[in-house]
C-alpha angles and dihedrals in degrees: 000000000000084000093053089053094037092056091039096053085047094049105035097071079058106045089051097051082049105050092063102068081044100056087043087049096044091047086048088058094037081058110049090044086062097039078051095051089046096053093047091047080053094052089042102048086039085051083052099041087062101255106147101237127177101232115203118235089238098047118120123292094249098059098047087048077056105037085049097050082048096060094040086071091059092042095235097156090163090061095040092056095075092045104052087045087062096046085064093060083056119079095230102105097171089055081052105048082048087051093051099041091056092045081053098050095047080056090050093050092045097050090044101049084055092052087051092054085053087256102122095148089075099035092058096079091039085056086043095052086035090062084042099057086048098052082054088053100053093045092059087043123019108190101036080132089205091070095055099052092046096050084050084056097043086047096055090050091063096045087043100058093040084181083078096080088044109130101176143017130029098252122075115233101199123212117209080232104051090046103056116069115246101232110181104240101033140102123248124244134048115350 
């Protein structure tokens, strides 16, 4: 026990001279973290407000999953690509799965504004690349339920417009199988 004292009464003018530069240190680094967080709430909630704002590939999570989401409501799948590139070398699967869904669901409104307008032979590959974002989705996140109802509805369409998958000719010749959906659970054949 006299050896316990003896170290301690050596050590404890040294470790109070030393705490204070730690504390100081520690408060420094407390404080740029926060400073850190703030600037990055700025830039997100500046990205949602509407303000057109460059993201850098190497940016925060947050604010790619932001910029991306941004530039989803103005349908700009060529500038979300990168982004959302840049969101799979992160470990943050849920802000990916986000990232791709919206990426999915620009290429779904776009198809289907064509096929609304009677032009299906473009609106085939958006559908396509739509089904593909959603599957990427659901592998970063398996359960992000919206994916997997939008994927269902992209994949009707498909099945829906069976032109789509047309590769040659300019009449349709319809298969009986092609035609009729393929519901898990049903039988096949008329209704």
């Amino acid at each position: 026990m006299p050896n316990l004292y003896g170290a301690w009464t050596r050590t404890r003018p040294r470790l109070l001279l030393a705490l204070p530069p730690l504390l100081l240190a520690g408060a420094i680094v407390c404080a740029g973290l926060s400073w850190r967080t703030e600037s990055a709430n700025r830039e997100i909630a500046a990205l949602e407000a509407g303000r057109d704002r460059p993201v850098a590939a190497d940016a925060p999570a947050p604010i790619l999953l932001a910029r991306v989401l941004q530039l989803a409501r103005r349908d700009a799948t060529e500038e979300m690509e990168p982004l959302v590139a840049a969101l799979e070398s992160r470990d943050a699967p849920a802000l990916l799965a986000r990232a791709r869904y919206a990426l999915g669901n620009a290429r779904l409104r776009r198809a289907l504004n064509l096929i609304e307008r009677g032009q299906l032979d473009p609106a085939g590959p958006l559908i396509v690349l739509a089904r593909q974002e959603y599957r990427r989705a659901l592998q970063a996140r398996p359960e992000f339920w919206d994916a997997k109802f939008n994927l269902d509805v992209a994949s009707r369409l498909i099945r829906d417009f069976p032109e789509i998958d047309r590769q040659v000719g300019d009449e349709l010749k319809a298969e009986p199988k092609k035609i009729w959906t393929d519901i898990p659970g049903q039988p096949r054949g008329a209704p």
